[in-house]
PDB file of C-alpha atoms in Angstrom:
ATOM      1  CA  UNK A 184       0.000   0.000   0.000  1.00 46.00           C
ATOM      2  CA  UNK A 185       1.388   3.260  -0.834  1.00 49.00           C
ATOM      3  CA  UNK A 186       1.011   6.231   0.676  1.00 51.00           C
ATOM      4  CA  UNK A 187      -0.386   9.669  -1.114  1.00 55.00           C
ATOM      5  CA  UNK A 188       1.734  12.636  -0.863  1.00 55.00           C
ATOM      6  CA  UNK A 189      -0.959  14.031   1.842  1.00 56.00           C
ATOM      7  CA  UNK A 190      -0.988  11.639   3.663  1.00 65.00           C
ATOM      8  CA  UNK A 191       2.919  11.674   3.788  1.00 82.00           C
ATOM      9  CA  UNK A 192       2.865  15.758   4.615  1.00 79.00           C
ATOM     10  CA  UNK A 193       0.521  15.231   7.462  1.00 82.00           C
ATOM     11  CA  UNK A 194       2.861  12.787   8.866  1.00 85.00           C
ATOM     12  CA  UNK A 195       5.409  14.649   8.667  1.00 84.00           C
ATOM     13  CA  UNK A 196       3.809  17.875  10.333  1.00 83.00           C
ATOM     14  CA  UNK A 197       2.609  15.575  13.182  1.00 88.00           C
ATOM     15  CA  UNK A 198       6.250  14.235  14.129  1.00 90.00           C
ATOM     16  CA  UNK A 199       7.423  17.746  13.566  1.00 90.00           C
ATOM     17  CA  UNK A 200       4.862  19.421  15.748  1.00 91.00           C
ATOM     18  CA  UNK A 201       5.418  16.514  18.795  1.00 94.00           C
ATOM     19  CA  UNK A 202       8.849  16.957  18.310  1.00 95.00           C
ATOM     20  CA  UNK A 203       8.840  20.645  18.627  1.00 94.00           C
ATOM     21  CA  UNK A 204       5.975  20.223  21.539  1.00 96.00           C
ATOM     22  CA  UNK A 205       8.879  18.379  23.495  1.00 97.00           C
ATOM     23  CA  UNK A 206      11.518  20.128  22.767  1.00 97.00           C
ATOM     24  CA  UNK A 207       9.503  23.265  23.662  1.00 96.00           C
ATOM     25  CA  UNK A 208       8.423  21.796  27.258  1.00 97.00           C
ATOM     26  CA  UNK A 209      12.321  20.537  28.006  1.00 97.00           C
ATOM     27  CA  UNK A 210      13.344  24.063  27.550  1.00 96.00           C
ATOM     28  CA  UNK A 211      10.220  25.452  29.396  1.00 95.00           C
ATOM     29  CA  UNK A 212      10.751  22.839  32.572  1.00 97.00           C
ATOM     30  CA  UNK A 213      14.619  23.578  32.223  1.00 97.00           C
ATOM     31  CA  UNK A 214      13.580  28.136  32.135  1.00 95.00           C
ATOM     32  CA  UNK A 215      11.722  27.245  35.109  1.00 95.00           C
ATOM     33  CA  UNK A 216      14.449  25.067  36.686  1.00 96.00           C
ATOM     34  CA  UNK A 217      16.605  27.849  36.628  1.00 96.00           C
ATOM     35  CA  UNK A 218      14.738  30.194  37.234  1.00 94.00           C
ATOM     36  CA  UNK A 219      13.100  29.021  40.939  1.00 96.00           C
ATOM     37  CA  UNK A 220      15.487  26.000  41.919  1.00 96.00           C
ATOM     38  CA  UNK A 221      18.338  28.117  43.444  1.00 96.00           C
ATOM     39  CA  UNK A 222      16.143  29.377  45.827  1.00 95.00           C
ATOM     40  CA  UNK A 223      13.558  26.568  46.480  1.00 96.00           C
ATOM     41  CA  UNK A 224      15.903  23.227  45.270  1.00 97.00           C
ATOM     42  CA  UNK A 225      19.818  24.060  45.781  1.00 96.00           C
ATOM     43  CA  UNK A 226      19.893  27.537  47.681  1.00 95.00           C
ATOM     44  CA  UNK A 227      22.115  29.165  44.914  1.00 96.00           C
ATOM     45  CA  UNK A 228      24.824  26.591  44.910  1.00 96.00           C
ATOM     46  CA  UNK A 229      26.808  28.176  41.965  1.00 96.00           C
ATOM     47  CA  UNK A 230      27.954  25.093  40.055  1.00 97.00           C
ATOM     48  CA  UNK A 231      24.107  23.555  40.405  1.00 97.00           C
ATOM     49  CA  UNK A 232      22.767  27.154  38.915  1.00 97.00           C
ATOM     50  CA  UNK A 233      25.805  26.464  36.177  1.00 97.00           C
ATOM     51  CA  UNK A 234      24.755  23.212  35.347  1.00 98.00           C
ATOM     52  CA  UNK A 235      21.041  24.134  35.163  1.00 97.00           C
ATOM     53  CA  UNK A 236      22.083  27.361  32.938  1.00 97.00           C
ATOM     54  CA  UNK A 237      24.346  24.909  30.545  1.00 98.00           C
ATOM     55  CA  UNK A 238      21.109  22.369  29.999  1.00 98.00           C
ATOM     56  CA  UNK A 239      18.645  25.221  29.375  1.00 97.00           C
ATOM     57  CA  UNK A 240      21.273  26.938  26.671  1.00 98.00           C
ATOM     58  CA  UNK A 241      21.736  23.087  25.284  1.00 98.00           C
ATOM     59  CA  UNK A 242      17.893  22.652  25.508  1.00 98.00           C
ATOM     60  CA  UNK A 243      17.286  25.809  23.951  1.00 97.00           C
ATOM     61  CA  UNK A 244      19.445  24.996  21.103  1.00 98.00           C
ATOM     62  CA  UNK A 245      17.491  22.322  20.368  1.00 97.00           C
ATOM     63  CA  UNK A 246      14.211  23.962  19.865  1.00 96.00           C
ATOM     64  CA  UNK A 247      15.716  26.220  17.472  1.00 96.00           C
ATOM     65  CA  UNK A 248      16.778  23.543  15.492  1.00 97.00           C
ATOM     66  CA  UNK A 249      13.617  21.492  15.490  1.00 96.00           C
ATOM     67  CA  UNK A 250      11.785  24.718  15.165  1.00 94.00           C
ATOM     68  CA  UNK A 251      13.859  25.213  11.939  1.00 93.00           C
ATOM     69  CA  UNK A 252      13.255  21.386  11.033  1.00 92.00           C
ATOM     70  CA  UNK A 253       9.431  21.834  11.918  1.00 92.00           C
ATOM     71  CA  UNK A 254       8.623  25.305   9.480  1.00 91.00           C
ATOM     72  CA  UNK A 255      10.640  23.041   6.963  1.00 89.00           C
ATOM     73  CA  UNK A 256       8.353  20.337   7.212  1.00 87.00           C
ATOM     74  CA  UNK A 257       5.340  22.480   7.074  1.00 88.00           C
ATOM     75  CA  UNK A 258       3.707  23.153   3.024  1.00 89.00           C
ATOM     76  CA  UNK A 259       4.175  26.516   1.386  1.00 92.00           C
ATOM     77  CA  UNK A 260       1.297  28.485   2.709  1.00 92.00           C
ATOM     78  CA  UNK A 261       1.880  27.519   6.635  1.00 91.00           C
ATOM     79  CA  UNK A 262       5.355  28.318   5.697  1.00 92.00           C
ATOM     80  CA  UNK A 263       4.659  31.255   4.489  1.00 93.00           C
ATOM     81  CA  UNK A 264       2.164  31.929   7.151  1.00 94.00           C
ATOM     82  CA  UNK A 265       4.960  31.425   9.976  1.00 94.00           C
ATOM     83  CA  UNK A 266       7.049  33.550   8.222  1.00 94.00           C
ATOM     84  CA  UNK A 267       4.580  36.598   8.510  1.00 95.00           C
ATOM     85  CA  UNK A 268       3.810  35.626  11.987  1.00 96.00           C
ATOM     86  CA  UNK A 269       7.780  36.151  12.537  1.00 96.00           C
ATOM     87  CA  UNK A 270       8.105  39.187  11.445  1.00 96.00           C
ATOM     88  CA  UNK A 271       5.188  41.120  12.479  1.00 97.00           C
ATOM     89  CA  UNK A 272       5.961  39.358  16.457  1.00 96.00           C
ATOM     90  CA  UNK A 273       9.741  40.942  15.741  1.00 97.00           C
ATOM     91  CA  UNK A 274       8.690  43.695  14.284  1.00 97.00           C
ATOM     92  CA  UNK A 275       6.003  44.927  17.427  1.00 97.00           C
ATOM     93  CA  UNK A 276       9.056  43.359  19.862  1.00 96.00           C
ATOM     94  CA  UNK A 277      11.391  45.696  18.516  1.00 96.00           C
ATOM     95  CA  UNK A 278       8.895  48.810  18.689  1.00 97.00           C
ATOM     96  CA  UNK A 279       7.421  47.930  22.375  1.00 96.00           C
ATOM     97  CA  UNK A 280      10.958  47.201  23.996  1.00 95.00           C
ATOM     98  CA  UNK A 281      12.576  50.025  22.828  1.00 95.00           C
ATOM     99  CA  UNK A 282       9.066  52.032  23.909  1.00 95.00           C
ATOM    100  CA  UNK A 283       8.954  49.775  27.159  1.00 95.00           C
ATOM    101  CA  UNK A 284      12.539  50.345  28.022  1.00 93.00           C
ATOM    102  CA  UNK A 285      12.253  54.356  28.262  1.00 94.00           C
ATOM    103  CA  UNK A 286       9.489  54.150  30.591  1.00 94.00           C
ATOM    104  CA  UNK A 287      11.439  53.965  33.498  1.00 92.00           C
ATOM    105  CA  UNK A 288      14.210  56.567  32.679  1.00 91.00           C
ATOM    106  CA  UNK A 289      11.466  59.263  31.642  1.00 93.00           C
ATOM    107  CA  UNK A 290       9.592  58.241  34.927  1.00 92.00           C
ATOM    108  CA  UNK A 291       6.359  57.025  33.551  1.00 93.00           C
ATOM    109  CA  UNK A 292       7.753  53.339  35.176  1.00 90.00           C
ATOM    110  CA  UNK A 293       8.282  53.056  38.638  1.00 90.00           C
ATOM    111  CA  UNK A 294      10.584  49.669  38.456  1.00 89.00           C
ATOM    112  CA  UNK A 295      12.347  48.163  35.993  1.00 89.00           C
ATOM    113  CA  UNK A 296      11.191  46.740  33.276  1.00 89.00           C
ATOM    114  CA  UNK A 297      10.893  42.981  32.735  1.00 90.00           C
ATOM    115  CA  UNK A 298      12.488  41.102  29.739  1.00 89.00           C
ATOM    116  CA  UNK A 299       9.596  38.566  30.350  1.00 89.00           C
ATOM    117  CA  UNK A 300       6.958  41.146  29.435  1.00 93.00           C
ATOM    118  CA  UNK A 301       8.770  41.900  25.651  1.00 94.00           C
ATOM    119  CA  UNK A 302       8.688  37.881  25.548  1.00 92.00           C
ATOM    120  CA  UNK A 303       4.801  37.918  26.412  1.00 94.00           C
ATOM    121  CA  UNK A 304       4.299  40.526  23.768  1.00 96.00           C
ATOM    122  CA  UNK A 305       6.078  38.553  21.782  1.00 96.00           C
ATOM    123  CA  UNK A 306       4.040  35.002  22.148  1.00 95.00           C
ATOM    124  CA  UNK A 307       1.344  36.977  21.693  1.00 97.00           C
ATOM    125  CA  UNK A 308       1.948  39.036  19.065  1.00 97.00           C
ATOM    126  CA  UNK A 309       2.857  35.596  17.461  1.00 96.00           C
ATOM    127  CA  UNK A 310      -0.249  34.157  18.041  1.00 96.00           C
ATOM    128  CA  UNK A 311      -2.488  36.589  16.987  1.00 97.00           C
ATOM    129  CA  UNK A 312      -0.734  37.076  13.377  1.00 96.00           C
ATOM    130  CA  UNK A 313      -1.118  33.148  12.976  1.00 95.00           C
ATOM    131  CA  UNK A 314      -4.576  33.091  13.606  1.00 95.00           C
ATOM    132  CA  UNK A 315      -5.683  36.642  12.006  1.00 95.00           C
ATOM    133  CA  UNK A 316      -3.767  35.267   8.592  1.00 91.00           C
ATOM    134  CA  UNK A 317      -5.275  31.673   9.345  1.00 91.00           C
ATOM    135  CA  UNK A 318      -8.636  33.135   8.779  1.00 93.00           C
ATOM    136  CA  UNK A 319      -7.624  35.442   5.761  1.00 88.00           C
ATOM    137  CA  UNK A 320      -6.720  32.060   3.919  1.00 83.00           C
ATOM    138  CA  UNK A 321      -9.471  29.729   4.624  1.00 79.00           C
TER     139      UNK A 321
END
C-alpha cells in the first residue's frame, strides 16, 4: 500500500509538531528550573545554577533547530504563514521594547522593566498574526 503525498505531509507535520511540543516543554521545565530552583531546590549553589544554565542553553538549542526542522516540514502556505507571523511578532518586539525600556528613565515606570513582558508581547503578538492570517486564507 502506498502512501499519497498528503498523507505523507501530514505525517510529517505531526512528528514535527510533537517533536517541537517536546523540545519546547524541556526548555520550558529547564527556564523554570533555573529560574526558581536556586532558591527553592539548591539555595544558589553556583555550580548547580551552572549546570542548570548549561542544559537550558543546550535545551534551547534544540528547539531552534527542530523549530527550523518543523517550518521546513510544514507546506508553502503555513510556511509562508509562519514567516509573517515572525516578522510582524519581531517587528512589534522591537517597537514595544525600545518604547517599554524608556518608561522607566522618563519616569512614567516606577521599576524596571521585565524582559519577560517583551517575551509575552512577543508570544502573543505571534499568536495573533497566525490566527488573524489563518482566517484570511481559509
Amino acid at each position: 500500500m502506498s502512501q499519497t503525498p498528503t498523507n505523507s505531509l501530514e505525517q510529517r507535520h505531526k512528528r514535527s509538531t510533537k517533536a517541537l511540543f517536546i523540545w519546547t516543554s524541556g526548555w520550558l521545565l529547564s527556564l523554570a528550573l533555573v529560574a526558581f530552583g536556586p532558591k527553592f531546590l539548591w539555595h544558589f549553589s553556583t555550580s548547580i545554577t551552572l549546570v542548570a544554565i548549561a542544559v537550558n542553553l543546550f535545551l534551547g538549542y534544540r528547539m531552534i533547530v527542530v523549530n527550523k526542522q518543523h517550518l521546513e516540514a510544514l507546506d508553502e502556505l503555513q510556511r509562508q504563514l509562519h514567516m509573517n507571523a515572525m516578522a510582524i511578532s519581531l517587528g512589534v518586539s522591537m517597537v514595544f521594547g525600545a518604547v517599554y525600556g524608556l518608561l522607566e528613565p522618563v519616569r512614567l515606570l516606577d521599576s524596571t522593566p521585565s524582559p519577560s513582558n517583551i517575551l509575552f508581547v512577543m508570544g502573543l503578538s505571534y499568536l495573533i498574526s497566525i490566527v488573524i492570517n489563518s482566517r484570511k486564507y481559509q
